[in-house]
Amino acid sequence: MLRAYFPEAIEFFFPMIAQLIDWQSPPVFLDKEFQQLSPNAEVGKRYADQLVEVKLRRGKSLMLLLHLEIQASKEKNFEERMLTYAMRIYDRFNQLPSSLAILCDSNSTWRPKEHLLTAPGSSLEFNFTAVKLLDYQEQWEELESNANPFAVVVMAHLKAQEMKSKDQERKNWKFQLVRGLYERGYNRSQVVDLFKFIDWILVLPEGLSNSFWNDFKAYEEDKKMTYVTSVEKIGFKRGQQETQKEIALKMLKKGMSVEDVASITELSISEVERFANDRVQAIQSQEI
């Protein structure tokens, strides 16, 4: 979602930064350059970092170091790592990036924002901007009236955290959030993209999933906008599982544990173990 709707993400989370950017010039994701700056980084383990080049309204370029914290626990040495990345980017591009963090964890007391280095006669204070999705819980009415797609992303994330063990309430909120996509007036592409995100993050057990699909199909037919259910359910489900498999394989390749991969992708441990075994066998076949 961050890459597909990057301007909307910056406008939603960091509006003061967004006002400085010339969005007529498309943002450039510097994946290879960032990998060269941090070849040993555990990208995918607890976070996902993006280095993006944008153009300012005054014609100059700006580097955005965007960090997405996806685990529910405080990360050790997070502030130091943000400083390290910023200094490496400065050394590579001779430009200090705008360091931005989106914290998706559920720890209300963890509020990283600065890192201070000191030595006799010298000191260096590094500050960065961080937003915490948990804080949006108090702005629910504003989220409901906000047309930015990331308002929906945040709402779905908050409900996924809140309804972890409440399947029926999760199903009700899932339907309410999906129905809101049509009421907000999104086009077909936006509805499908956001539906896939909601469907991925608000997973339901088989029985409630079938009930949700029946309710959702009836709703789309009533609205005469079959954006999603025009695709066969089994086909969509198969495609979703394939996407989760691809994500799982990438995480396993990064060295993540089977348990962590299962937790993040919401696949079963047995499924992830099967993917891991298939990957090992494929590597062994190539070596032979």
Coordinates of C-alpha atoms in Angstrom, one line a residue:
M1 CA 0.0 0.0 0.0
L2 CA 2.9 2.4 0.7
R3 CA 4.4 1.9 -2.7
A4 CA 1.1 1.9 -4.6
Y5 CA -0.2 5.0 -2.8
F6 CA 3.0 6.7 -1.8
P7 CA 1.8 10.4 -2.2
E8 CA -1.4 9.6 -0.3
A9 CA 0.7 8.0 2.5
I10 CA 2.9 11.1 2.9
E11 CA -0.1 13.4 2.7
F12 CA -1.9 11.4 5.4
F13 CA 1.0 10.8 7.9
F14 CA 3.3 13.7 7.2
P15 CA 1.2 16.6 5.7
M16 CA 3.9 19.3 6.3
I17 CA 6.4 17.3 4.3
A18 CA 3.8 16.6 1.6
Q19 CA 3.2 20.3 1.1
L20 CA 6.8 20.8 0.1
I21 CA 6.9 18.1 -2.6
D22 CA 6.1 18.5 -6.3
W23 CA 3.9 15.5 -6.9
Q24 CA 3.8 16.1 -10.6
S25 CA 7.2 14.4 -10.6
P26 CA 6.8 10.8 -9.7
P27 CA 8.7 9.5 -6.6
V28 CA 11.7 7.2 -7.3
F29 CA 12.2 4.2 -5.0
L30 CA 15.9 3.7 -4.6
D31 CA 15.9 0.0 -3.6
K32 CA 19.3 -0.9 -5.0
E33 CA 20.9 2.1 -3.6
F34 CA 19.5 1.5 -0.1
Q35 CA 20.5 -2.1 -0.2
Q36 CA 24.1 -1.0 -0.9
L37 CA 23.9 1.3 2.1
S38 CA 22.7 -1.5 4.4
P39 CA 23.7 -4.9 2.9
N40 CA 23.5 -6.6 6.2
A41 CA 20.2 -5.1 7.5
E42 CA 17.5 -7.5 8.6
V43 CA 14.9 -6.0 6.3
G44 CA 11.7 -8.0 6.7
K45 CA 12.4 -9.2 10.2
R46 CA 10.7 -6.4 12.2
Y47 CA 10.5 -3.6 9.8
A48 CA 10.5 -2.4 6.2
D49 CA 12.6 0.6 5.2
Q50 CA 12.2 2.6 2.0
L51 CA 14.5 5.2 0.5
V52 CA 12.6 7.5 -1.9
E53 CA 13.7 10.5 -3.9
V54 CA 11.2 13.2 -4.6
K55 CA 11.3 16.6 -6.1
L56 CA 10.5 19.7 -4.1
R57 CA 8.3 22.5 -5.4
R58 CA 11.4 24.7 -5.6
G59 CA 13.1 22.3 -7.9
K60 CA 15.5 20.6 -5.6
S61 CA 15.4 16.9 -4.7
L62 CA 14.7 15.5 -1.3
M63 CA 15.6 12.0 0.1
L64 CA 12.9 10.5 2.2
L65 CA 14.0 7.7 4.6
L66 CA 10.7 6.0 5.4
H67 CA 10.6 3.4 8.1
L68 CA 7.7 1.1 8.8
E69 CA 7.8 -0.7 12.2
I70 CA 5.5 -3.8 11.9
Q71 CA 6.1 -5.7 15.1
A72 CA 4.2 -5.3 18.3
S73 CA 7.2 -4.9 20.5
K74 CA 9.8 -2.2 21.2
E75 CA 12.8 -2.5 18.9
K76 CA 16.2 -2.3 20.5
N77 CA 18.6 0.4 19.2
F78 CA 15.9 1.7 16.8
E79 CA 17.0 5.4 17.3
E80 CA 20.6 4.5 16.7
R81 CA 19.8 2.6 13.5
M82 CA 17.8 5.6 12.1
L83 CA 20.9 7.8 12.7
T84 CA 23.2 5.3 11.1
Y85 CA 21.0 5.1 8.0
A86 CA 20.8 8.9 7.8
M87 CA 24.6 9.3 8.0
R88 CA 25.2 6.7 5.3
I89 CA 22.7 8.4 3.0
Y90 CA 24.4 11.7 3.7
D91 CA 27.8 10.2 2.9
R92 CA 26.4 8.6 -0.3
F93 CA 24.3 11.5 -1.6
N94 CA 25.8 14.5 0.3
Q95 CA 22.3 15.2 1.5
L96 CA 20.6 14.6 4.9
P97 CA 17.3 12.7 4.4
S98 CA 14.0 13.4 6.0
S99 CA 13.8 10.5 8.4
L100 CA 10.2 9.4 8.9
A101 CA 8.9 6.5 11.0
I102 CA 5.4 4.9 11.0
L103 CA 5.0 2.8 14.1
C104 CA 2.4 0.0 13.9
D105 CA 3.1 -1.6 17.3
S106 CA 0.8 -1.7 20.3
N107 CA 3.2 -0.4 22.9
S108 CA 1.7 3.0 23.9
T109 CA 4.8 4.0 25.8
W110 CA 7.4 3.5 23.1
R111 CA 7.9 6.9 21.5
P112 CA 11.3 7.0 19.7
K113 CA 12.2 10.4 18.2
E114 CA 15.9 11.2 18.8
H115 CA 19.4 9.9 19.4
L116 CA 22.2 11.7 21.1
L117 CA 25.9 10.9 20.7
T118 CA 28.5 12.5 23.0
A119 CA 32.2 12.6 23.4
P120 CA 34.6 14.9 25.3
G121 CA 34.2 18.3 23.5
S122 CA 31.7 17.0 21.0
S123 CA 28.0 16.0 20.7
L124 CA 25.6 15.1 18.0
E125 CA 21.8 15.2 18.4
F126 CA 19.7 13.5 15.7
N127 CA 15.9 14.0 15.6
F128 CA 13.4 12.3 13.3
T129 CA 9.6 12.4 12.9
A130 CA 7.5 9.4 14.0
V131 CA 3.8 8.8 13.9
K132 CA 2.1 6.0 15.9
L133 CA -1.0 4.3 14.4
L134 CA -2.3 3.6 17.9
D135 CA -2.8 7.3 18.4
Y136 CA -5.4 7.4 15.6
Q137 CA -7.8 5.4 17.8
E138 CA -8.9 8.7 19.4
Q139 CA -9.5 10.2 15.9
W140 CA -11.9 7.5 14.7
E141 CA -14.7 9.9 13.5
E142 CA -12.1 11.9 11.6
L143 CA -10.8 8.7 9.9
E144 CA -14.3 7.8 8.9
S145 CA -14.8 11.1 7.1
N146 CA -11.3 11.2 5.6
A147 CA -11.2 10.2 1.9
N148 CA -7.5 9.4 1.9
P149 CA -7.0 5.6 1.4
F150 CA -4.7 5.5 4.3
A151 CA -7.5 6.4 6.6
V152 CA -9.0 3.0 5.7
V153 CA -5.6 1.3 6.1
V154 CA -5.2 2.7 9.6
M155 CA -8.8 1.8 10.6
A156 CA -8.3 -1.8 9.4
H157 CA -5.0 -2.0 11.2
L158 CA -6.5 -0.8 14.5
K159 CA -9.4 -3.2 14.3
A160 CA -7.1 -6.1 13.5
Q161 CA -5.2 -5.3 16.7
E162 CA -8.4 -4.8 18.7
M163 CA -10.3 -7.8 17.5
K164 CA -7.6 -10.5 17.6
S165 CA -9.7 -13.0 19.6
K166 CA -13.2 -11.7 18.7
D167 CA -14.1 -13.4 15.4
Q168 CA -17.7 -12.3 15.1
E169 CA -16.9 -8.6 15.9
R170 CA -14.0 -8.9 13.5
K171 CA -16.4 -10.1 10.8
N172 CA -18.8 -7.2 11.5
W173 CA -16.0 -4.6 11.3
K174 CA -14.6 -6.2 8.2
F175 CA -17.9 -5.8 6.5
Q176 CA -18.4 -2.3 7.7
L177 CA -14.9 -1.2 6.5
V178 CA -15.5 -2.8 3.1
R179 CA -18.9 -1.2 2.7
G180 CA -17.3 2.1 3.5
L181 CA -15.1 1.8 0.4
Y182 CA -18.2 2.2 -1.8
E183 CA -19.7 4.9 0.4
R184 CA -16.5 6.9 0.1
G185 CA -16.8 6.9 -3.7
Y186 CA -13.5 5.2 -4.5
N187 CA -13.0 4.0 -8.1
R188 CA -12.8 0.3 -8.9
S189 CA -9.0 0.1 -8.7
Q190 CA -9.0 1.7 -5.2
V191 CA -11.8 -0.5 -4.0
V192 CA -10.0 -3.7 -5.1
D193 CA -6.7 -2.6 -3.6
L194 CA -8.1 -1.6 -0.3
F195 CA -10.4 -4.7 -0.2
K196 CA -7.3 -6.9 -0.6
F197 CA -5.6 -5.2 2.2
I198 CA -8.6 -5.4 4.5
D199 CA -9.2 -9.0 3.6
W200 CA -5.5 -9.8 4.3
I201 CA -5.3 -8.1 7.7
L202 CA -8.8 -9.1 9.0
V203 CA -8.6 -12.8 8.4
L204 CA -11.7 -14.8 9.4
P205 CA -12.1 -18.5 10.2
E206 CA -13.7 -20.6 7.4
G207 CA -17.3 -20.5 8.6
L208 CA -17.4 -16.7 9.2
S209 CA -15.4 -16.1 6.0
N210 CA -18.1 -17.9 4.0
S211 CA -20.8 -15.8 5.7
F212 CA -18.9 -12.6 5.0
W213 CA -18.6 -13.4 1.3
N214 CA -22.3 -14.2 1.1
D215 CA -23.1 -10.9 2.8
F216 CA -20.6 -9.0 0.7
K217 CA -21.8 -10.5 -2.6
A218 CA -25.4 -9.5 -1.8
Y219 CA -24.2 -6.0 -0.9
E220 CA -22.3 -5.6 -4.2
E221 CA -25.2 -6.9 -6.2
D222 CA -27.6 -4.5 -4.5
K223 CA -25.2 -1.6 -5.2
K224 CA -24.8 -2.8 -8.8
M225 CA -21.0 -2.4 -8.4
T226 CA -19.5 -5.9 -8.5
Y227 CA -15.9 -4.7 -8.3
V228 CA -14.7 -7.7 -6.3
T229 CA -17.2 -10.5 -6.4
S230 CA -17.2 -10.4 -10.3
V231 CA -14.0 -12.5 -9.7
E232 CA -14.8 -16.0 -8.5
K233 CA -14.3 -16.4 -4.7
I234 CA -12.1 -19.5 -5.2
G235 CA -10.0 -17.7 -7.7
F236 CA -9.5 -14.7 -5.4
K237 CA -8.7 -17.0 -2.5
R238 CA -6.2 -18.9 -4.5
G239 CA -4.5 -15.7 -5.6
Q240 CA -4.4 -14.4 -2.0
Q241 CA -2.8 -17.6 -0.9
E242 CA -0.2 -17.3 -3.7
T243 CA 0.6 -13.8 -2.6
Q244 CA 1.0 -14.9 1.0
K245 CA 3.3 -17.7 -0.2
E246 CA 5.5 -15.2 -2.1
I247 CA 5.7 -13.0 1.0
A248 CA 6.5 -16.0 3.2
L249 CA 9.3 -17.1 0.9
K250 CA 10.9 -13.7 0.9
M251 CA 10.8 -13.6 4.7
L252 CA 12.3 -17.1 4.9
K253 CA 15.0 -16.1 2.5
K254 CA 15.8 -13.2 4.9
G255 CA 16.4 -15.7 7.7
M256 CA 13.1 -15.2 9.6
S257 CA 11.9 -18.0 11.9
V258 CA 8.9 -20.1 10.8
E259 CA 6.9 -18.8 13.8
D260 CA 7.6 -15.1 12.9
V261 CA 6.6 -15.7 9.3
A262 CA 3.4 -17.4 10.3
S263 CA 2.5 -14.6 12.7
I264 CA 3.0 -11.8 10.1
T265 CA 1.4 -13.6 7.1
E266 CA -1.3 -15.2 9.2
L267 CA -0.5 -18.5 7.5
S268 CA -0.4 -21.7 9.6
I269 CA 2.9 -22.9 10.9
S270 CA 2.6 -26.1 8.9
E271 CA 2.1 -24.1 5.7
V272 CA 5.2 -22.0 6.3
E273 CA 7.2 -25.2 7.2
R274 CA 6.1 -26.7 3.9
F275 CA 7.2 -23.6 2.0
A276 CA 10.6 -23.7 3.9
N277 CA 11.1 -27.3 3.1
D278 CA 10.2 -26.7 -0.6
R279 CA 12.8 -23.9 -0.6
V280 CA 15.5 -26.0 0.9
Q281 CA 14.8 -28.8 -1.6
A282 CA 15.0 -26.3 -4.5
I283 CA 18.3 -24.9 -3.3
Q284 CA 19.7 -28.5 -2.9
S285 CA 18.5 -29.4 -6.5
Q286 CA 20.3 -26.3 -7.9
E287 CA 23.5 -27.3 -6.1
I288 CA 23.3 -30.8 -7.4

